[in-house]
PDB file of C-alpha atoms and ligand atoms in Angstrom:
ATOM      1  CA  UNK A   1      -4.514  24.373   4.439  1.00 96.00           C
ATOM      2  CA  UNK A   2      -3.200  20.825   4.133  1.00 98.00           C
ATOM      3  CA  UNK A   3      -2.473  19.309   7.569  1.00 98.00           C
ATOM      4  CA  UNK A   4      -1.764  15.714   6.532  1.00 98.00           C
ATOM      5  CA  UNK A   5      -0.807  13.844   3.373  1.00 98.00           C
ATOM      6  CA  UNK A   6      -1.792  10.207   2.923  1.00 98.00           C
ATOM      7  CA  UNK A   7       0.051   8.296   0.215  1.00 98.00           C
ATOM      8  CA  UNK A   8      -0.576   5.119  -1.697  1.00 98.00           C
ATOM      9  CA  UNK A   9       2.483   2.946  -2.424  1.00 98.00           C
ATOM     10  CA  UNK A  10       2.302   0.871  -5.637  1.00 97.00           C
ATOM     11  CA  UNK A  11       2.466   3.213  -8.638  1.00 97.00           C
ATOM     12  CA  UNK A  12       2.772   6.275  -6.386  1.00 98.00           C
ATOM     13  CA  UNK A  13       5.879   6.124  -4.163  1.00 98.00           C
ATOM     14  CA  UNK A  14       7.141   2.896  -5.709  1.00 98.00           C
ATOM     15  CA  UNK A  15       7.362   1.272  -9.118  1.00 98.00           C
ATOM     16  CA  UNK A  16       4.605  -1.203  -9.968  1.00 96.00           C
ATOM     17  CA  UNK A  17       7.343  -3.336 -11.534  1.00 96.00           C
ATOM     18  CA  UNK A  18       9.073  -3.700  -8.147  1.00 98.00           C
ATOM     19  CA  UNK A  19       5.846  -5.040  -6.644  1.00 95.00           C
ATOM     20  CA  UNK A  20       4.994  -7.312  -9.577  1.00 93.00           C
ATOM     21  CA  UNK A  21       8.492  -8.456 -10.600  1.00 96.00           C
ATOM     22  CA  UNK A  22      10.219  -8.686  -7.206  1.00 97.00           C
ATOM     23  CA  UNK A  23       7.741  -8.859  -4.301  1.00 96.00           C
ATOM     24  CA  UNK A  24       4.986 -10.987  -5.827  1.00 94.00           C
ATOM     25  CA  UNK A  25       7.352 -13.630  -7.309  1.00 95.00           C
ATOM     26  CA  UNK A  26       9.227 -13.849  -3.975  1.00 96.00           C
ATOM     27  CA  UNK A  27       5.949 -14.461  -2.127  1.00 95.00           C
ATOM     28  CA  UNK A  28       4.850 -16.992  -4.761  1.00 95.00           C
ATOM     29  CA  UNK A  29       8.159 -18.874  -4.480  1.00 96.00           C
ATOM     30  CA  UNK A  30       8.038 -19.132  -0.677  1.00 97.00           C
ATOM     31  CA  UNK A  31       4.284 -19.360  -0.086  1.00 97.00           C
ATOM     32  CA  UNK A  32       3.797 -23.144   0.016  1.00 97.00           C
ATOM     33  CA  UNK A  33       6.709 -23.845   2.372  1.00 97.00           C
ATOM     34  CA  UNK A  34       5.744 -20.898   4.588  1.00 97.00           C
ATOM     35  CA  UNK A  35       2.110 -22.019   4.901  1.00 98.00           C
ATOM     36  CA  UNK A  36       3.059 -25.655   5.603  1.00 98.00           C
ATOM     37  CA  UNK A  37       5.660 -24.693   8.197  1.00 97.00           C
ATOM     38  CA  UNK A  38       3.846 -21.838   9.975  1.00 97.00           C
ATOM     39  CA  UNK A  39       0.140 -22.638   9.622  1.00 97.00           C
ATOM     40  CA  UNK A  40      -0.295 -23.172  13.373  1.00 97.00           C
ATOM     41  CA  UNK A  41       1.150 -19.761  14.300  1.00 97.00           C
ATOM     42  CA  UNK A  42      -1.644 -17.481  15.500  1.00 98.00           C
ATOM     43  CA  UNK A  43      -1.258 -14.727  12.874  1.00 96.00           C
ATOM     44  CA  UNK A  44      -0.757 -17.208  10.020  1.00 97.00           C
ATOM     45  CA  UNK A  45      -3.777 -19.266  11.117  1.00 98.00           C
ATOM     46  CA  UNK A  46      -5.886 -16.084  11.244  1.00 98.00           C
ATOM     47  CA  UNK A  47      -4.802 -15.116   7.718  1.00 97.00           C
ATOM     48  CA  UNK A  48      -5.545 -18.622   6.408  1.00 98.00           C
ATOM     49  CA  UNK A  49      -8.996 -18.549   8.003  1.00 98.00           C
ATOM     50  CA  UNK A  50      -9.609 -15.161   6.359  1.00 97.00           C
ATOM     51  CA  UNK A  51      -8.784 -16.789   3.003  1.00 98.00           C
ATOM     52  CA  UNK A  52     -11.154 -19.688   3.775  1.00 98.00           C
ATOM     53  CA  UNK A  53     -13.911 -17.128   4.512  1.00 98.00           C
ATOM     54  CA  UNK A  54     -13.158 -15.056   1.410  1.00 97.00           C
ATOM     55  CA  UNK A  55     -13.094 -18.118  -0.843  1.00 98.00           C
ATOM     56  CA  UNK A  56     -16.260 -19.550   0.735  1.00 98.00           C
ATOM     57  CA  UNK A  57     -14.427 -22.797   1.524  1.00 98.00           C
ATOM     58  CA  UNK A  58     -14.484 -23.108   5.328  1.00 97.00           C
ATOM     59  CA  UNK A  59     -13.054 -26.656   5.252  1.00 97.00           C
ATOM     60  CA  UNK A  60     -10.223 -25.957   2.783  1.00 98.00           C
ATOM     61  CA  UNK A  61      -7.044 -27.942   3.399  1.00 98.00           C
ATOM     62  CA  UNK A  62      -3.602 -26.338   3.358  1.00 98.00           C
ATOM     63  CA  UNK A  63      -3.002 -27.610  -0.181  1.00 97.00           C
ATOM     64  CA  UNK A  64      -6.313 -26.145  -1.344  1.00 98.00           C
ATOM     65  CA  UNK A  65      -5.513 -22.844   0.353  1.00 98.00           C
ATOM     66  CA  UNK A  66      -2.112 -22.723  -1.327  1.00 97.00           C
ATOM     67  CA  UNK A  67      -3.768 -23.209  -4.725  1.00 97.00           C
ATOM     68  CA  UNK A  68      -6.296 -20.484  -3.937  1.00 97.00           C
ATOM     69  CA  UNK A  69      -3.549 -18.100  -2.798  1.00 97.00           C
ATOM     70  CA  UNK A  70      -1.469 -18.729  -5.942  1.00 95.00           C
ATOM     71  CA  UNK A  71      -4.510 -17.781  -8.002  1.00 95.00           C
ATOM     72  CA  UNK A  72      -5.014 -14.616  -5.925  1.00 95.00           C
ATOM     73  CA  UNK A  73      -1.361 -13.632  -6.545  1.00 92.00           C
ATOM     74  CA  UNK A  74      -1.784 -14.189 -10.296  1.00 91.00           C
ATOM     75  CA  UNK A  75      -4.901 -12.016 -10.462  1.00 92.00           C
ATOM     76  CA  UNK A  76      -3.388  -9.340  -8.131  1.00 90.00           C
ATOM     77  CA  UNK A  77      -6.392  -9.739  -5.865  1.00 93.00           C
ATOM     78  CA  UNK A  78      -6.382  -7.316  -2.921  1.00 91.00           C
ATOM     79  CA  UNK A  79      -7.267 -10.139  -0.546  1.00 95.00           C
ATOM     80  CA  UNK A  80      -6.651  -9.176   3.100  1.00 95.00           C
ATOM     81  CA  UNK A  81      -5.619 -12.747   3.950  1.00 97.00           C
ATOM     82  CA  UNK A  82      -3.145 -12.904   1.069  1.00 97.00           C
ATOM     83  CA  UNK A  83      -1.816  -9.422   1.892  1.00 94.00           C
ATOM     84  CA  UNK A  84      -1.214 -10.442   5.512  1.00 95.00           C
ATOM     85  CA  UNK A  85       0.665 -13.590   4.429  1.00 97.00           C
ATOM     86  CA  UNK A  86       2.709 -11.709   1.805  1.00 96.00           C
ATOM     87  CA  UNK A  87       3.837  -9.238   4.468  1.00 94.00           C
ATOM     88  CA  UNK A  88       5.036 -12.088   6.684  1.00 96.00           C
ATOM     89  CA  UNK A  89       6.862 -13.815   3.799  1.00 97.00           C
ATOM     90  CA  UNK A  90       8.529 -10.631   2.502  1.00 97.00           C
ATOM     91  CA  UNK A  91      10.096  -9.975   5.913  1.00 97.00           C
ATOM     92  CA  UNK A  92      12.811 -12.595   5.327  1.00 93.00           C
ATOM     93  CA  UNK A  93      13.635 -11.160   1.890  1.00 96.00           C
ATOM     94  CA  UNK A  94      14.082  -7.652   3.278  1.00 98.00           C
ATOM     95  CA  UNK A  95      15.978  -8.739   6.392  1.00 97.00           C
ATOM     96  CA  UNK A  96      18.312 -11.016   4.374  1.00 96.00           C
ATOM     97  CA  UNK A  97      19.041  -8.122   2.003  1.00 97.00           C
ATOM     98  CA  UNK A  98      17.599  -9.913  -1.039  1.00 97.00           C
ATOM     99  CA  UNK A  99      15.836  -6.697  -2.038  1.00 98.00           C
ATOM    100  CA  UNK A 100      15.098  -3.189  -0.753  1.00 98.00           C
ATOM    101  CA  UNK A 101      11.822  -1.325  -1.021  1.00 98.00           C
ATOM    102  CA  UNK A 102      11.773   0.652  -4.235  1.00 98.00           C
ATOM    103  CA  UNK A 103      11.216   4.402  -3.964  1.00 98.00           C
ATOM    104  CA  UNK A 104      11.179   6.870  -6.832  1.00 98.00           C
ATOM    105  CA  UNK A 105      13.997   9.400  -6.277  1.00 98.00           C
ATOM    106  CA  UNK A 106      11.572  12.323  -5.983  1.00 98.00           C
ATOM    107  CA  UNK A 107       9.748  10.795  -3.002  1.00 98.00           C
ATOM    108  CA  UNK A 108      12.086  11.232  -0.027  1.00 98.00           C
ATOM    109  CA  UNK A 109      12.935  14.918  -0.725  1.00 98.00           C
ATOM    110  CA  UNK A 110       9.210  15.690  -0.902  1.00 98.00           C
ATOM    111  CA  UNK A 111       8.454  13.796   2.321  1.00 98.00           C
ATOM    112  CA  UNK A 112      11.211  15.752   4.080  1.00 98.00           C
ATOM    113  CA  UNK A 113      10.002  19.069   2.666  1.00 98.00           C
ATOM    114  CA  UNK A 114       6.412  18.415   3.721  1.00 98.00           C
ATOM    115  CA  UNK A 115       7.457  17.328   7.189  1.00 97.00           C
ATOM    116  CA  UNK A 116       9.451  20.573   7.582  1.00 97.00           C
ATOM    117  CA  UNK A 117       6.255  22.418   6.623  1.00 97.00           C
ATOM    118  CA  UNK A 118       4.539  20.755   9.590  1.00 98.00           C
ATOM    119  CA  UNK A 119       2.475  18.366   7.490  1.00 98.00           C
ATOM    120  CA  UNK A 120       1.951  14.886   8.928  1.00 98.00           C
ATOM    121  CA  UNK A 121       2.563  11.895   6.658  1.00 98.00           C
ATOM    122  CA  UNK A 122       0.539   8.684   6.501  1.00 98.00           C
ATOM    123  CA  UNK A 123       0.383   5.616   4.263  1.00 98.00           C
ATOM    124  CA  UNK A 124      -2.759   3.929   2.902  1.00 98.00           C
ATOM    125  CA  UNK A 125      -2.132   0.824   0.811  1.00 97.00           C
ATOM    126  CA  UNK A 126      -3.776  -2.501   0.041  1.00 94.00           C
ATOM    127  CA  UNK A 127      -0.526  -4.044   1.248  1.00 93.00           C
ATOM    128  CA  UNK A 128      -0.740  -4.944   4.936  1.00 94.00           C
ATOM    129  CA  UNK A 129       0.541  -2.453   7.515  1.00 97.00           C
ATOM    130  CA  UNK A 130       3.379  -4.882   8.262  1.00 95.00           C
ATOM    131  CA  UNK A 131       4.289  -4.930   4.547  1.00 96.00           C
ATOM    132  CA  UNK A 132       4.154  -1.130   4.375  1.00 98.00           C
ATOM    133  CA  UNK A 133       6.528  -0.822   7.351  1.00 98.00           C
ATOM    134  CA  UNK A 134       8.919  -3.298   5.705  1.00 98.00           C
ATOM    135  CA  UNK A 135       8.956  -1.446   2.385  1.00 98.00           C
ATOM    136  CA  UNK A 136       9.698   1.896   4.038  1.00 98.00           C
ATOM    137  CA  UNK A 137      11.856   0.371   6.774  1.00 98.00           C
ATOM    138  CA  UNK A 138      14.130  -1.394   4.275  1.00 98.00           C
ATOM    139  CA  UNK A 139      13.799   1.128   1.452  1.00 98.00           C
ATOM    140  CA  UNK A 140      16.336   2.120  -1.190  1.00 97.00           C
ATOM    141  CA  UNK A 141      16.900   5.222   0.978  1.00 97.00           C
ATOM    142  CA  UNK A 142      17.190   3.388   4.300  1.00 98.00           C
ATOM    143  CA  UNK A 143      14.738   3.273   7.179  1.00 98.00           C
ATOM    144  CA  UNK A 144      12.082   5.942   6.597  1.00 98.00           C
ATOM    145  CA  UNK A 145       9.514   4.698   9.112  1.00 98.00           C
ATOM    146  CA  UNK A 146      10.145   7.612  11.483  1.00 97.00           C
ATOM    147  CA  UNK A 147       8.717   9.963   8.840  1.00 98.00           C
ATOM    148  CA  UNK A 148       5.240   8.525   9.185  1.00 98.00           C
ATOM    149  CA  UNK A 149       2.617   9.303  11.796  1.00 98.00           C
ATOM    150  CA  UNK A 150       0.560   6.233  10.922  1.00 98.00           C
ATOM    151  CA  UNK A 151      -0.322   3.487   8.469  1.00 98.00           C
ATOM    152  CA  UNK A 152      -3.647   2.257   7.104  1.00 98.00           C
ATOM    153  CA  UNK A 153      -4.496  -0.887   5.152  1.00 97.00           C
ATOM    154  CA  UNK A 154      -7.809  -2.422   4.085  1.00 95.00           C
ATOM    155  CA  UNK A 155      -8.638  -2.945   7.742  1.00 95.00           C
ATOM    156  CA  UNK A 156     -10.282   0.498   7.397  1.00 97.00           C
ATOM    157  CA  UNK A 157     -12.031  -0.583   4.201  1.00 97.00           C
ATOM    158  CA  UNK A 158     -11.284  -0.945   0.492  1.00 96.00           C
ATOM    159  CA  UNK A 159      -9.435   1.846  -1.291  1.00 97.00           C
ATOM    160  CA  UNK A 160     -12.262   2.519  -3.749  1.00 98.00           C
ATOM    161  CA  UNK A 161     -14.852   2.971  -0.963  1.00 98.00           C
ATOM    162  CA  UNK A 162     -15.670   6.515   0.218  1.00 98.00           C
ATOM    163  CA  UNK A 163     -16.297   5.328   3.779  1.00 98.00           C
ATOM    164  CA  UNK A 164     -12.639   4.244   4.069  1.00 98.00           C
ATOM    165  CA  UNK A 165     -11.521   7.866   3.691  1.00 98.00           C
ATOM    166  CA  UNK A 166     -14.095   9.074   6.220  1.00 98.00           C
ATOM    167  CA  UNK A 167     -12.749   6.500   8.674  1.00 98.00           C
ATOM    168  CA  UNK A 168      -9.121   7.505   8.047  1.00 98.00           C
ATOM    169  CA  UNK A 169      -9.995  11.214   8.512  1.00 98.00           C
ATOM    170  CA  UNK A 170     -11.610  10.392  11.850  1.00 98.00           C
ATOM    171  CA  UNK A 171      -8.597   8.356  12.964  1.00 98.00           C
ATOM    172  CA  UNK A 172      -6.124  11.072  11.895  1.00 98.00           C
ATOM    173  CA  UNK A 173      -8.282  13.687  13.609  1.00 98.00           C
ATOM    174  CA  UNK A 174      -8.329  16.319  10.857  1.00 98.00           C
ATOM    175  CA  UNK A 175     -11.192  17.623   8.732  1.00 98.00           C
ATOM    176  CA  UNK A 176     -11.349  15.973   5.286  1.00 98.00           C
ATOM    177  CA  UNK A 177     -10.744  19.368   3.648  1.00 98.00           C
ATOM    178  CA  UNK A 178      -7.279  19.518   5.247  1.00 98.00           C
ATOM    179  CA  UNK A 179      -6.251  16.076   3.941  1.00 98.00           C
ATOM    180  CA  UNK A 180      -4.516  15.247   0.662  1.00 98.00           C
ATOM    181  CA  UNK A 181      -4.514  11.742  -0.841  1.00 98.00           C
ATOM    182  CA  UNK A 182      -1.895  10.717  -3.414  1.00 98.00           C
ATOM    183  CA  UNK A 183      -2.548   7.739  -5.672  1.00 98.00           C
ATOM    184  CA  UNK A 184      -2.033   6.494  -9.215  1.00 98.00           C
ATOM    185  CA  UNK A 185      -5.564   5.043  -9.432  1.00 98.00           C
ATOM    186  CA  UNK A 186      -8.352   7.508 -10.238  1.00 98.00           C
ATOM    187  CA  UNK A 187     -11.083   5.305  -8.720  1.00 98.00           C
ATOM    188  CA  UNK A 188      -9.293   5.541  -5.349  1.00 98.00           C
ATOM    189  CA  UNK A 189      -9.029   9.318  -5.746  1.00 98.00           C
ATOM    190  CA  UNK A 190     -12.731   9.502  -6.690  1.00 98.00           C
ATOM    191  CA  UNK A 191     -13.580   7.835  -3.369  1.00 98.00           C
ATOM    192  CA  UNK A 192     -11.324  10.201  -1.412  1.00 98.00           C
ATOM    193  CA  UNK A 193     -12.740  13.270  -3.188  1.00 98.00           C
ATOM    194  CA  UNK A 194     -16.280  12.055  -2.448  1.00 98.00           C
ATOM    195  CA  UNK A 195     -15.282  12.064   1.234  1.00 98.00           C
ATOM    196  CA  UNK A 196     -14.175  15.709   0.909  1.00 98.00           C
ATOM    197  CA  UNK A 197     -10.420  15.159   0.562  1.00 98.00           C
ATOM    198  CA  UNK A 198      -8.027  16.930  -1.799  1.00 98.00           C
ATOM    199  CA  UNK A 199      -6.465  14.610  -4.356  1.00 98.00           C
ATOM    200  CA  UNK A 200      -3.445  14.425  -6.647  1.00 98.00           C
ATOM    201  CA  UNK A 201      -2.883  11.636  -9.154  1.00 98.00           C
ATOM    202  CA  UNK A 202       0.623  10.335  -9.855  1.00 98.00           C
ATOM    203  CA  UNK A 203       1.159   9.482 -13.508  1.00 98.00           C
ATOM    204  CA  UNK A 204       4.335   7.407 -13.451  1.00 96.00           C
ATOM    205  CA  UNK A 205       3.572   5.746 -16.786  1.00 88.00           C
ATOM    206  CA  UNK A 206       0.769   6.169 -19.276  1.00 89.00           C
ATOM    207  CA  UNK A 207      -1.647   9.106 -19.094  1.00 91.00           C
ATOM    208  CA  UNK A 208      -5.058   8.476 -17.545  1.00 96.00           C
ATOM    209  CA  UNK A 209      -7.562  10.266 -19.751  1.00 96.00           C
ATOM    210  CA  UNK A 210     -10.528   9.046 -17.705  1.00 97.00           C
ATOM    211  CA  UNK A 211      -9.385  10.930 -14.608  1.00 98.00           C
ATOM    212  CA  UNK A 212     -10.782  14.223 -13.301  1.00 97.00           C
ATOM    213  CA  UNK A 213      -7.995  14.684 -10.741  1.00 98.00           C
ATOM    214  CA  UNK A 214      -5.007  17.008 -10.808  1.00 97.00           C
ATOM    215  CA  UNK A 215      -2.158  14.984 -12.317  1.00 97.00           C
ATOM    216  CA  UNK A 216       1.604  15.175 -11.761  1.00 98.00           C
ATOM    217  CA  UNK A 217       4.519  13.045 -12.924  1.00 98.00           C
ATOM    218  CA  UNK A 218       6.471  13.119  -9.684  1.00 97.00           C
ATOM    219  CA  UNK A 219       6.356  14.319  -6.090  1.00 98.00           C
ATOM    220  CA  UNK A 220       8.410  17.486  -6.784  1.00 98.00           C
ATOM    221  CA  UNK A 221       5.354  18.894  -8.595  1.00 98.00           C
ATOM    222  CA  UNK A 222       3.089  18.558  -5.533  1.00 98.00           C
ATOM    223  CA  UNK A 223       2.780  21.865  -3.637  1.00 97.00           C
ATOM    224  CA  UNK A 224       0.496  21.393  -0.637  1.00 97.00           C
ATOM    225  CA  UNK A 225       0.995  25.058   0.339  1.00 96.00           C
ATOM    226  CA  UNK A 226      -0.783  26.060  -2.889  1.00 95.00           C
ATOM    227  CA  UNK A 227      -3.827  23.830  -2.376  1.00 92.00           C
TER     228      UNK A 227
HETATM  229  C1  LIG B 301       2.799  -2.514   0.850  1.00 65.67           C
HETATM  230  S1  LIG B 301       3.881  -3.060  -0.328  1.00 65.67           S
HETATM  231  C2  LIG B 301       3.126  -4.290  -1.267  1.00 65.67           C
HETATM  232  C3  LIG B 301       2.223  -3.774  -2.298  1.00 65.67           C
HETATM  233  C4  LIG B 301       0.981  -4.579  -2.385  1.00 65.67           C
HETATM  234  O1  LIG B 301       0.918  -5.714  -1.978  1.00 65.67           O
HETATM  235  C5  LIG B 301      -0.161  -3.956  -2.959  1.00 65.67           C
HETATM  236  O2  LIG B 301      -1.216  -4.563  -3.066  1.00 65.67           O
HETATM  237  C6  LIG B 301      -0.059  -2.536  -3.358  1.00 65.67           C
HETATM  238  O3  LIG B 301      -1.272  -1.902  -3.350  1.00 65.67           O
HETATM  239  P1  LIG B 301      -1.391  -0.316  -3.319  1.00 65.67           P
HETATM  240  O4  LIG B 301      -2.673  -0.115  -2.608  1.00 65.67           O
HETATM  241  O5  LIG B 301      -0.219   0.292  -2.622  1.00 65.67           O
HETATM  242  O6  LIG B 301      -1.480   0.142  -4.736  1.00 65.67           O
HETATM  243 MG1   MG B 302      -1.405   2.374  -6.281  1.00 65.67          MG
END
């Protein structure tokens, strides 16, 4: 019996194009000014130091860090420091109403159905927890944050690492066999399955012939009561 569902965001609840054509360009446009203006703030300084560590450049100047971060955006690197900074930068865009968090239309009805079935809902994304709360807090369908019992980012580990799913199961407090992970990326689902989780792969675009996971095209096809 499924007790909790953990969902990925990009490519699963939300269009990859929204992330790559709206969120990433917004962060790129505002990154340099944000870093120069806010670099002494505690959370910004911590994120910049994380980038220095990741890049192996402990003495990097702000200008050098900005160049490094631009490169990380271009290569869609799941850098925890970049993800933390993006979350802080996106806040202004959401709050000013420049964009709302994209959700596929099948997502909210499924979340509501699963919640009525007594299933707890969680998010696990490479985007920072702050960024996750913004996307669902300022979503196309309004503020959905009350639907979720918790959020996980790469603070628990990378999404392709089996240990990350063991850690999440421990934190949620349910046996892995009662957990379902939803993602568009089969390597993430491989890691969850290795940890004993159930998995469903969202195919929002092209088929994934290399996957061994149950595949669906939208959330209406996911029936946790039948798993
Ligand atoms: C949390 S919204 C921003 C999406 C993002 O930055 C990202 O890296 C998405 O990764 P995901 O793990 O949700 O595929
Ligand atoms: Mg994804």
